[in-house]
Coordinates of C-alpha atoms in Angstrom, one line a residue:
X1 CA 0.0 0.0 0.0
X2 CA 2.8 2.6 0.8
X3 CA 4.6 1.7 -2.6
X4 CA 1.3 2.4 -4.4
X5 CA 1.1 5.7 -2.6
X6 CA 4.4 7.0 -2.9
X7 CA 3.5 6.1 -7.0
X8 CA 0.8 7.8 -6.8
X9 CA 2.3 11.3 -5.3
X10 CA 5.0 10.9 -7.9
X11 CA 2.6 10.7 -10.7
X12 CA 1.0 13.8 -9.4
X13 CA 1.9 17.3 -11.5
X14 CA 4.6 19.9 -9.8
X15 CA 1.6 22.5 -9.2
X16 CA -0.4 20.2 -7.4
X17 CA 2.7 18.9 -5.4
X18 CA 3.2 22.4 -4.0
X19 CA 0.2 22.9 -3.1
X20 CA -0.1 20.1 -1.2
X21 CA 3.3 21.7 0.6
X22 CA 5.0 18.4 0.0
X23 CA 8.8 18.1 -0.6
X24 CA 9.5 17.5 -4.1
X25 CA 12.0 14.3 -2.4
X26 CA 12.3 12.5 -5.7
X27 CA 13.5 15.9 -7.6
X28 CA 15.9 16.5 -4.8
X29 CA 17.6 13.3 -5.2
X30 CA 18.0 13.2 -8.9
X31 CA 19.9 17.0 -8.7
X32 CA 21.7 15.6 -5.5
X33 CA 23.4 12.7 -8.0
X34 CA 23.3 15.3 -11.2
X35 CA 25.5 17.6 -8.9
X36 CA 27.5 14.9 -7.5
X37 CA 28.3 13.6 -11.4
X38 CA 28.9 16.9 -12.3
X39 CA 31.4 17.4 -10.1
X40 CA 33.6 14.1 -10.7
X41 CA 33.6 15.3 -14.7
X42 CA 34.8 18.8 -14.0
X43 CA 37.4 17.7 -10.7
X44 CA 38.9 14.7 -13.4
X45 CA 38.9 16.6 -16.9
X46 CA 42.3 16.9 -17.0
X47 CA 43.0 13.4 -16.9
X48 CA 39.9 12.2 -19.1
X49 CA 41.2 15.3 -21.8
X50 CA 45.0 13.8 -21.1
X51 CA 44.0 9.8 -21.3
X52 CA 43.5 9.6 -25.6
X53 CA 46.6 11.7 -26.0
X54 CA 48.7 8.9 -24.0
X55 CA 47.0 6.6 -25.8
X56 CA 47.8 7.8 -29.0
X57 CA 51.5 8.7 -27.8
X58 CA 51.7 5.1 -26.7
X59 CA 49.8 3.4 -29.5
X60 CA 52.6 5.2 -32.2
X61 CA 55.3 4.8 -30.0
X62 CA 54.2 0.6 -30.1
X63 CA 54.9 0.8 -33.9
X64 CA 59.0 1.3 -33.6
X65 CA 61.2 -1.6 -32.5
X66 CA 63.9 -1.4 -29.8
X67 CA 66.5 -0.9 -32.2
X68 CA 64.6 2.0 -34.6
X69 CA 64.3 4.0 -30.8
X70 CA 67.8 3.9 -30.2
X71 CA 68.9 5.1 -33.9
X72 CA 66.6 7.9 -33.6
X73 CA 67.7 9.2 -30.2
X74 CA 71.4 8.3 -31.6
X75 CA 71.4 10.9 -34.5
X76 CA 69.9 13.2 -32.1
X77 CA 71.5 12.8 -29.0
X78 CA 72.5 17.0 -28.5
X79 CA 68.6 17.5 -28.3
X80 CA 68.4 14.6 -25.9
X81 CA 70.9 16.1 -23.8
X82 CA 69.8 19.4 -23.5
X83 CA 66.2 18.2 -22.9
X84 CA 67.6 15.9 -19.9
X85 CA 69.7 19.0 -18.5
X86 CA 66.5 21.1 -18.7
X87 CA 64.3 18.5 -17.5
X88 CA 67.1 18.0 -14.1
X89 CA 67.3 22.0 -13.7
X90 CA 63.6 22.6 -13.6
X91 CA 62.8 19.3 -11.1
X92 CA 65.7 20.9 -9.0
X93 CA 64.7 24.3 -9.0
X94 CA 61.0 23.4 -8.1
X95 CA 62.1 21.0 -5.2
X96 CA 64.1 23.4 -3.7
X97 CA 61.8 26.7 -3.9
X98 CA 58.7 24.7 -2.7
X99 CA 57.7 25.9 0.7
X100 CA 59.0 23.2 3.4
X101 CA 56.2 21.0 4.6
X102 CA 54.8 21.9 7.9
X103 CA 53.7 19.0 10.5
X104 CA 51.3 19.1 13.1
X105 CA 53.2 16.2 15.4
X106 CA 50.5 15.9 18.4
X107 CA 48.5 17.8 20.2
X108 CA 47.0 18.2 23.8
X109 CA 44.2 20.4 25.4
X110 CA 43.9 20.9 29.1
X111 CA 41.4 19.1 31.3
X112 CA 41.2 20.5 35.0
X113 CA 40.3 18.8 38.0
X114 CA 36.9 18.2 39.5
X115 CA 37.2 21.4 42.1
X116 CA 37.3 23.4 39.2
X117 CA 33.7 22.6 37.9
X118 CA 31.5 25.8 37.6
X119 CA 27.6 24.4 37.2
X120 CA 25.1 27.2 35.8
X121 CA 23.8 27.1 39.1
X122 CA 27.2 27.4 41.1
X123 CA 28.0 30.6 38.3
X124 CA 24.5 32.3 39.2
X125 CA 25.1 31.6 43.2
X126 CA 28.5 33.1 43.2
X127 CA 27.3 35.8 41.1
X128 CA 25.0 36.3 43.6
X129 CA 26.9 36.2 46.9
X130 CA 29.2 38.7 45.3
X131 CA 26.7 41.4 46.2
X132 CA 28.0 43.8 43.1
X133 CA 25.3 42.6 40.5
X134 CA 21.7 44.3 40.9
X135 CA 18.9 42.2 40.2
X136 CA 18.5 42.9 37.1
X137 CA 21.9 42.1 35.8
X138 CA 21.5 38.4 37.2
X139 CA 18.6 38.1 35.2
X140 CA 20.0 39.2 32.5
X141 CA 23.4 36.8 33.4
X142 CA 20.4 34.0 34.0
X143 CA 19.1 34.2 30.7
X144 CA 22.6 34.3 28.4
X145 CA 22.9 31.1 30.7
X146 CA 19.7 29.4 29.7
X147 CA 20.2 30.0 26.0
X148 CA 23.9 29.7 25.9
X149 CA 24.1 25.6 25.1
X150 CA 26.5 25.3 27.9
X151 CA 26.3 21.6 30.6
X152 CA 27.1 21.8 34.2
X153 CA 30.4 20.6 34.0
X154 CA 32.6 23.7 33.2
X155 CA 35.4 24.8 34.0
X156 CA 36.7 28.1 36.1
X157 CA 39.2 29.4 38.2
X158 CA 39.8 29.2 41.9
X159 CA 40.1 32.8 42.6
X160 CA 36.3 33.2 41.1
X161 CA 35.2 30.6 43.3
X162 CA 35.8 32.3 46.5
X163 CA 34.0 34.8 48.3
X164 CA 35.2 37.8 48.1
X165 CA 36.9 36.9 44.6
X166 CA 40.4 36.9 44.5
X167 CA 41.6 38.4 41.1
X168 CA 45.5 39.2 42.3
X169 CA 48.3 39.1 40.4
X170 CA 49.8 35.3 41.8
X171 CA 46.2 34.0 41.6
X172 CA 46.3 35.2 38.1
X173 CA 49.6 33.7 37.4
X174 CA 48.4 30.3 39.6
X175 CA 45.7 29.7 36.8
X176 CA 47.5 30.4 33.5
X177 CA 50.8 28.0 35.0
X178 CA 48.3 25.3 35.7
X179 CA 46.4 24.9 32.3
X180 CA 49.7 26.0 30.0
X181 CA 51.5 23.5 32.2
X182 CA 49.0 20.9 32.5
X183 CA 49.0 20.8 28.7
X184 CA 52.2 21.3 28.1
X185 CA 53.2 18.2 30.2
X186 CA 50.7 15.9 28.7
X187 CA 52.2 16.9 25.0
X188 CA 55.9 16.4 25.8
X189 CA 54.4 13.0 27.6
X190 CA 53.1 12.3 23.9
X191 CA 55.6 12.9 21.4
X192 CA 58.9 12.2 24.1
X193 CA 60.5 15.6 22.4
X194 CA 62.6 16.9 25.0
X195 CA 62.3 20.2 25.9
X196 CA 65.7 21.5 24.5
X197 CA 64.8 20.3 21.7
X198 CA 62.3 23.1 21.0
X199 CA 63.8 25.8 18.9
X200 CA 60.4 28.1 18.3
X201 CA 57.8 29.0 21.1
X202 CA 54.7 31.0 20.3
X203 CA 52.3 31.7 22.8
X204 CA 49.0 33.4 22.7
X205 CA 46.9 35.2 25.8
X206 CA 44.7 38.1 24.9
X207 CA 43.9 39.9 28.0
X208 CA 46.8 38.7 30.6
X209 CA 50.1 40.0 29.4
X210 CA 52.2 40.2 32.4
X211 CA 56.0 41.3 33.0
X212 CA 58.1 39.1 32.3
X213 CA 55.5 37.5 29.7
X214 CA 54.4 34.0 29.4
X215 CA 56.4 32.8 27.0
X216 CA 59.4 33.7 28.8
X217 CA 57.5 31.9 32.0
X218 CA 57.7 29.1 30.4
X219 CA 60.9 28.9 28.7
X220 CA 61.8 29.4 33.0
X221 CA 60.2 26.6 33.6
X222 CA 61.3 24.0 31.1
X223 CA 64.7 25.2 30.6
X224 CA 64.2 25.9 27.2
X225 CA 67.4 26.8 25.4
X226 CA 68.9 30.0 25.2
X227 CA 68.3 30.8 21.3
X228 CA 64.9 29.5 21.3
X229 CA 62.7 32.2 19.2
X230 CA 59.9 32.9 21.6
X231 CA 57.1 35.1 20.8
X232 CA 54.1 36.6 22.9
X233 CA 50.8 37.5 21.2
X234 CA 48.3 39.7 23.1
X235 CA 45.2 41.2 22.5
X236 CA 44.3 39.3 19.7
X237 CA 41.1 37.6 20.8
X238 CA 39.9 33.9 20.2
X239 CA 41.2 34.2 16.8
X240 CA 44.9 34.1 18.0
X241 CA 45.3 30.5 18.1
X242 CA 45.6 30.4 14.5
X243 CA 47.6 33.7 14.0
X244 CA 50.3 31.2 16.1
X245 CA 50.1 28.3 14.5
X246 CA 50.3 30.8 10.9
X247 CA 53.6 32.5 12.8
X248 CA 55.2 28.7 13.8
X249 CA 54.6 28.2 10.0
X250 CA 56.3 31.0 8.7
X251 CA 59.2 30.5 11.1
X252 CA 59.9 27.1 10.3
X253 CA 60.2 28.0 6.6
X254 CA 63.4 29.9 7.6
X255 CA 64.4 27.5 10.4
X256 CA 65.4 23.3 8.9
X257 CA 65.0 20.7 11.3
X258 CA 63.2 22.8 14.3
X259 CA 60.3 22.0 16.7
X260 CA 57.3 24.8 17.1
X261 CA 55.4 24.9 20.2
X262 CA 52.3 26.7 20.3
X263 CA 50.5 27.8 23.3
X264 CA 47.2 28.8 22.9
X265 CA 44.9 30.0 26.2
X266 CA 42.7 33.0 27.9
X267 CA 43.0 33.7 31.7
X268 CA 39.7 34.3 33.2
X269 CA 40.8 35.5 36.7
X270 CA 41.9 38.9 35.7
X271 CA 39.4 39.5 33.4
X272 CA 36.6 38.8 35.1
X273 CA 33.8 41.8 35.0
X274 CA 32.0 43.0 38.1
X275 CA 30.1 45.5 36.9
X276 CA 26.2 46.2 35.4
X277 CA 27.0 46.8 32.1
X278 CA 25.2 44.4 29.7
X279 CA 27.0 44.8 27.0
X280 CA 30.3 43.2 29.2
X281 CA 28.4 41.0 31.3
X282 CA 28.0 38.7 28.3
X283 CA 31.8 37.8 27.9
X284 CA 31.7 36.6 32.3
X285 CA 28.5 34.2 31.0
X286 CA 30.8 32.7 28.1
X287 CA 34.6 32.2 28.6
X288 CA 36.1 29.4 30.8
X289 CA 39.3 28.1 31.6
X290 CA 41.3 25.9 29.1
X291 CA 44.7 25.7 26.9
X292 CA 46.1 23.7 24.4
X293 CA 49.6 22.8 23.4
X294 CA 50.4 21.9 19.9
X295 CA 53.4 20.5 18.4
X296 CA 54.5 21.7 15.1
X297 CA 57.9 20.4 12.8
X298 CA 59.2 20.8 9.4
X299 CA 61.7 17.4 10.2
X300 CA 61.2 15.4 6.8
X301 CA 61.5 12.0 9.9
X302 CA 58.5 13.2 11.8
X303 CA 56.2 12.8 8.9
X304 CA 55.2 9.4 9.8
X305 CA 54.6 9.5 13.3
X306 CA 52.7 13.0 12.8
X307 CA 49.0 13.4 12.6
X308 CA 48.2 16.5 10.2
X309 CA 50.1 18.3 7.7
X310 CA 48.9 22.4 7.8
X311 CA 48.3 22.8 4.2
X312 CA 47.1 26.4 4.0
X313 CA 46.4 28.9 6.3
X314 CA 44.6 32.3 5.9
X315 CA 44.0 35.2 7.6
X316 CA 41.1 38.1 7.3
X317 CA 41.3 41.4 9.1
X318 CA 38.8 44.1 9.0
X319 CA 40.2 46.2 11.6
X320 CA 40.2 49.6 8.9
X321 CA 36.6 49.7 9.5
X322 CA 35.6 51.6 13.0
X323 CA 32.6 49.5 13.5
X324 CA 34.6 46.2 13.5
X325 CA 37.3 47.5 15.3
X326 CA 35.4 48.4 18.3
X327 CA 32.5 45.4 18.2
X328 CA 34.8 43.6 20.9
X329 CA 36.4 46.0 22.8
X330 CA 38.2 46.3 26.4
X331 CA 36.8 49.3 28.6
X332 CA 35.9 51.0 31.4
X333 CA 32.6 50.8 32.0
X334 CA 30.7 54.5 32.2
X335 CA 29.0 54.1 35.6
X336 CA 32.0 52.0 38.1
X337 CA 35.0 52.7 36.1
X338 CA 35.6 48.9 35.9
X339 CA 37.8 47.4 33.2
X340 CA 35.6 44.8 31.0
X341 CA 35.5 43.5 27.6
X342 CA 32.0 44.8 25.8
X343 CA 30.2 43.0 23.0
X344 CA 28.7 45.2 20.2
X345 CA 24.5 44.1 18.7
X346 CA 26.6 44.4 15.3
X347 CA 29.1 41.4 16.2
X348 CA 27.1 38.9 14.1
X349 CA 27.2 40.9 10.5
X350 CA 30.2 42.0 11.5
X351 CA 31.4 38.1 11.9
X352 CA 29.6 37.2 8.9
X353 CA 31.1 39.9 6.6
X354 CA 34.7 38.5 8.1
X355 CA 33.8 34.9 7.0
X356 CA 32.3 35.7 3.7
X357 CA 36.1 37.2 3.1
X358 CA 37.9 34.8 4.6
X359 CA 36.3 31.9 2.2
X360 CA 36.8 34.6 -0.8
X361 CA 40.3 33.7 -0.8
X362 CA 40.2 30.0 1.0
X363 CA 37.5 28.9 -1.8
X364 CA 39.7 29.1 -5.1
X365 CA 42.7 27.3 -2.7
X366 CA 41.1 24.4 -1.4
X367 CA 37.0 23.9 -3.3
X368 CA 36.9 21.4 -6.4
X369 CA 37.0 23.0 -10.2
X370 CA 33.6 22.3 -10.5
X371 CA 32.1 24.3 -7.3
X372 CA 34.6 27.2 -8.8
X373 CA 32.6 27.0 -12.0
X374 CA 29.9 27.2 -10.7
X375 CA 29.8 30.1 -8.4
X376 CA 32.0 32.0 -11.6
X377 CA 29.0 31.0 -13.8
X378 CA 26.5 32.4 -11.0
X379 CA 28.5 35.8 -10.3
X380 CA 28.9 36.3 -14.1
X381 CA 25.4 36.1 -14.7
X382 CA 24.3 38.0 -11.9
X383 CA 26.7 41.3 -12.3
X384 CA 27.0 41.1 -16.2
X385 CA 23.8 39.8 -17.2
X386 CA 22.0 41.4 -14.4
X387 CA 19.5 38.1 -13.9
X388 CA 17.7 37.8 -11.2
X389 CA 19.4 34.8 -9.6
X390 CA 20.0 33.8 -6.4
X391 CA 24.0 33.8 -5.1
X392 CA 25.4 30.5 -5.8
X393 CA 27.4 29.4 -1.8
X394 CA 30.0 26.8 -2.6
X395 CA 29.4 23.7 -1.3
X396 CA 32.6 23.2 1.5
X397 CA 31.3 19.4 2.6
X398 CA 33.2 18.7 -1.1
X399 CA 36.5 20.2 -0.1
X400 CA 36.5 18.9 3.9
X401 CA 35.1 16.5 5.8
X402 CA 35.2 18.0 9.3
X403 CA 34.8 21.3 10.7
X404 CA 35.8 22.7 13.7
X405 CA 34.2 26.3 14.1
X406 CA 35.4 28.4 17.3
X407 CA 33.0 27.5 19.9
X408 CA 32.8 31.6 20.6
X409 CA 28.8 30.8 21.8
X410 CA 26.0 29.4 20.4
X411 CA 24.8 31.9 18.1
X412 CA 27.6 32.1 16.2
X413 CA 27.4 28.2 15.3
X414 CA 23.8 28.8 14.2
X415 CA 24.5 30.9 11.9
X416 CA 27.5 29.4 10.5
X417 CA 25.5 26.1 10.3
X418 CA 23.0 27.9 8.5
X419 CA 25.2 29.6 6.0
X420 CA 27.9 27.0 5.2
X421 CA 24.8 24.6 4.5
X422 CA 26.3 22.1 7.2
X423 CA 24.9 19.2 8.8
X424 CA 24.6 18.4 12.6
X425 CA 27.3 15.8 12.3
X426 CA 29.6 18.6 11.0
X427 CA 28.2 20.8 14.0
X428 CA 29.0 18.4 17.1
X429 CA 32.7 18.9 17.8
X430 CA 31.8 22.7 18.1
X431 CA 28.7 22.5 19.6
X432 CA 29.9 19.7 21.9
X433 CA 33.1 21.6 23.1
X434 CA 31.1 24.4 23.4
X435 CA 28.6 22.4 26.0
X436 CA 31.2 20.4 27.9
X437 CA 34.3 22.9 27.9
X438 CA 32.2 26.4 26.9
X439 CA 33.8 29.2 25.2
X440 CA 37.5 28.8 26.0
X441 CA 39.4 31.1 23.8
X442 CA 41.5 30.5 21.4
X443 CA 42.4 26.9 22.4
X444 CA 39.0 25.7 21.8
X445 CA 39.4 24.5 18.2
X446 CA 41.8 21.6 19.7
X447 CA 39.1 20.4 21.6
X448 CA 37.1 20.3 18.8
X449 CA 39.7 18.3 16.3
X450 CA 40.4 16.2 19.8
X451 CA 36.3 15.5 20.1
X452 CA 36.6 14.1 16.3
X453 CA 39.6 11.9 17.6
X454 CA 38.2 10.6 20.4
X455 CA 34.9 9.7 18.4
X456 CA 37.1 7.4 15.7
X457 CA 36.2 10.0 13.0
X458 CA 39.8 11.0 11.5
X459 CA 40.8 8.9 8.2
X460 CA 44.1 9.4 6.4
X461 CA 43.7 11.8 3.8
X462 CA 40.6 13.4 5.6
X463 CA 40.7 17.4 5.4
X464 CA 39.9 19.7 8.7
X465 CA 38.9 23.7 8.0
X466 CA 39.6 25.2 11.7
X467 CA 37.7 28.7 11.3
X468 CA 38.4 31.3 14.1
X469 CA 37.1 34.5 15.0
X470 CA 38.5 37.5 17.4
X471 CA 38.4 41.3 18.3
X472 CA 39.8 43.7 16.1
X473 CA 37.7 41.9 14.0
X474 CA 39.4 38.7 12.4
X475 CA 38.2 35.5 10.6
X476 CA 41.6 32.9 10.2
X477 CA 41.4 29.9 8.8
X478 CA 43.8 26.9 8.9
X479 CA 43.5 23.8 6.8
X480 CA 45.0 20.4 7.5
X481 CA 45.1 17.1 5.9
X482 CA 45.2 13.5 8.1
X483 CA 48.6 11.9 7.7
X484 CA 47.0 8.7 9.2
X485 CA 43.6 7.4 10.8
X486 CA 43.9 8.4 14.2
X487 CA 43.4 5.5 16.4
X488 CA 40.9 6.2 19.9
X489 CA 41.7 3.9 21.6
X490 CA 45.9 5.0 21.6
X491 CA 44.4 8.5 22.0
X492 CA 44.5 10.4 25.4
X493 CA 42.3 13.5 25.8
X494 CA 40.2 15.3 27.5
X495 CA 36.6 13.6 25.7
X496 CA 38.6 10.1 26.0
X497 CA 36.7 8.9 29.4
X498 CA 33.2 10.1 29.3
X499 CA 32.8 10.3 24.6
X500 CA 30.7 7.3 25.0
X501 CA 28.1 9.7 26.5
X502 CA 28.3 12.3 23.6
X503 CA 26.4 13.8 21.8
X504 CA 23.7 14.4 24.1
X505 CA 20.6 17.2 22.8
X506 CA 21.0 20.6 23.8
X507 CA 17.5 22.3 23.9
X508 CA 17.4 25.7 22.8
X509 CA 16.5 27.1 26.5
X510 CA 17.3 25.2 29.2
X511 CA 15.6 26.7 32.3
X512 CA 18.2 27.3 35.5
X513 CA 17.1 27.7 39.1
X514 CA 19.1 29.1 41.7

């Protein structure tokens, strides 16, 4: 009976279909398989244009005998010559100008202790007995809570936890030694690279840049060497992970047979807001403590044991225009005078105009020929032609199979979902970090890639777009390909002990009582 019935709906004409308001599913699936066929043709031409001419070459070439080959290369053996010279000056030429491969060796992202869970509930409570918030800034802290997608098992610092809150300088310190440490530790644990061993350092903290700096608080602690290029990066929001891991690149181009660590984190002590002013209180409601180590090299014998090679990175800044300069800004607030980072209503088209930039120059470098066509063929007929068309958005599921989008809070991930045309398997790493860990900085892209990991979802060859976005404003992107499946069960990270209970449904408003 259901066979007779979906022949029947088939049967039916399109008008009627429509306004029956059923999905045209059988349409759908024949363009699906026309697009997908489409794209194979365009993405191989070269080698279908290529095949008949090595055929032919072949086929002629079949006709001579051993002996008739070697006469006519003998009687014209200086044009044999100088074509082999040419051919070994071009091959040497073009091995030693390409850009030296880049390898992403391990990883590792910082998982604190128990004590240092934050629940919604133990955030609005401490809130509370802080006695600086009016009422109606908890319930305005209450709601970003409810709708933010974040679980109960988050993590913040010490200092916050007391009452009074301690936000000194060595409590400051206390939490950025423990989670650059703790991760750190856990990397060096991994790949057994000693610490001397480490030639570049690059280490990334927006809003806590102390004297002496980070960087050099951990070349201290690790004894790195003394002509180790360490670099600090402040003030470059959650964006600046990638900025580092762009800077390592660059570096080891210059520098053979060198280790890059990269230090990406936020310190929430210091930077926590008490004040009224809405437009700050958002950040308190998002970030939370986290950092992640990552090991780079450009060693040609760390290319099997490595995970990733970085094959492009690139980076957007719109910090000419006022409005996107100042739609994440650090401040006093008008009323108390107290320092807080404010969030401008035009973050999101600001974000989105970023992105759409970003890709602009990302899309030609890593999107098949035929999505390139297509979106030329679209533009071209839209500006020139002037037809009324709609915009043609490339489709990026054919150029990478995971995604790990900065887990900066959840509307950002809807709309990026919405735009990029992505599905909500492509969504869980972000939306999962973004529930278990929260919004922590910079370093919450390697939670993400680690959450794919620890799942069993990374194939050799597989391709990762890690898109991040930060005050100022920037969009960076970095691309990398699998150098191997990536094994769970040899894995350890932070999702390792508790991924059998992920995903889990986040509603859009999840009510919080206090």
């Amino acid at each position: 009976m259901a066979d007779e019935k979906n022949k029947s709906l088939l049967s039916q004409p399109l008008l009627e279909r429509e306004k029956n308001n059923l999905p045209n599913t059988f349409l759908s699936v024949k363009l699906k398989y026309v697009k997908l066929g489409y794209h194979y043709l365009v993405s191989n031409a070269m080698y279908l244009t290529l095949m008949p001419v090595l055929c032919m070459i072949f086929a002629h070439l079949s006709t001579f005998t051993v002996d008739e080959l070697w006469n006519r290369l003998k009687f014209n053996l200086v044009t044999v010559l100088l074509s082999s010279t040419s051919i070994v000056f071009t091959a040497t030429l073009y091995f030693m100008s390409r850009p030296k491969k880049v390898y992403l060796v391990d990883f590792s992202c910082y998982k604190p202790g128990p004590s240092h869970i934050t629940s919604r509930e133990l955030f609005m409570q401490l809130s509370a007995e802080s006695a600086v918030f009016t009422e109606q800034s908890l319930a305005f802290q209450k709601k970003i809570l409810e709708k933010s997608g974040y679980g109960e098992m988050t993590y913040g610092p010490k200092g916050l936890m007391q009452v009074p809150p301690d936000q000194s300088m060595a409590e400051s310190w206390r939490e950025s030694e423990m989670v650059m440490f703790g991760a750190i530790d856990d990397l060096l644990a991994k790949t057994g690279v000693k610490p001397r061993d480490i030639g570049i350092l690059v280490v990334n903290s927006s809003l806590f840049n102390p004297t002496p700096s980070l960087s050099a608080r951990i070349v201290n602690h690790y004894k790195l060497r003394g002509n180790i290029l360490s670099y600090n990066l402040g003030g470059m929001g959650c964006s600046a992970g990638l900025i580092s891991v762009d800077l390592a690149k660059d570096l080891l181009q210059v520098h053979p047979n060198s280790y890059a660590l990269v230090v990406s984190t936020e310190n929430i002590t210091r930077n926590w807001y008490f004040g009224n002013d809405r437009s700050m209180l958002v950040t308190n409601c998002l970030f939370r403590m986290g950092a992640a180590a990552v090991l780079l090299s450009n060693r040609i014998f760390d290319r099997r044991r490595s995970k990733y090679q970085l094959m492009q990175t690139v980076r957007t800044h719109k910090g000419a225009d006022d409005k996107s300069f100042n739609c994440v800004l650090q401040r006093e607030d008008p009323d108390t005078q107290r320092v807080g980072v404010s969030l401008s209503k035009d973050l999101m088209v600001i974000a989105g105009e970023a992105l759409k930039m970003n890709i602009t120059t990302l899309g030609p470098l890593v999107l098949p020929v035929s999505e390139q066509l297509l979106f030329f063929v679209t533009l071209v007929a839209k500006k020139i032609f002037k037809m009324k068309i709609k915009s043609y958005i490339p489709d990026f599921k054919l150029a990478f199979e995971h995604f790990c989008i900065h887990a900066g809070g959840r509307g950002v991930l809807d709309e990026l979902e919405k735009n990029l045309e992505l599905t909500e398997w492509h969504m869980e790493p972000s939306r999962m970090t973004l529930y278990r860990f929260g919004n922590t900085s910079s370093s919450s892209l390697w939670y993400e890639l680690a959450y794919s990991e620890a799942k069993g979802r990374i194939k050799k060859g597989d391709r990762i777009w890690q898109i991040g976005f930060g005050s100022g404003f920037k969009c960076n992107s970095a691309v990398w390909r699998a150098m191997r499946a990536i094994d769970p069960a040899k894995e350890k990270n932070p999702w390792m002990d508790e991924i059998d209970e992920f995903p889990v449904l986040v509603p859009k408003v999840s009510a919080l009582v206090y």
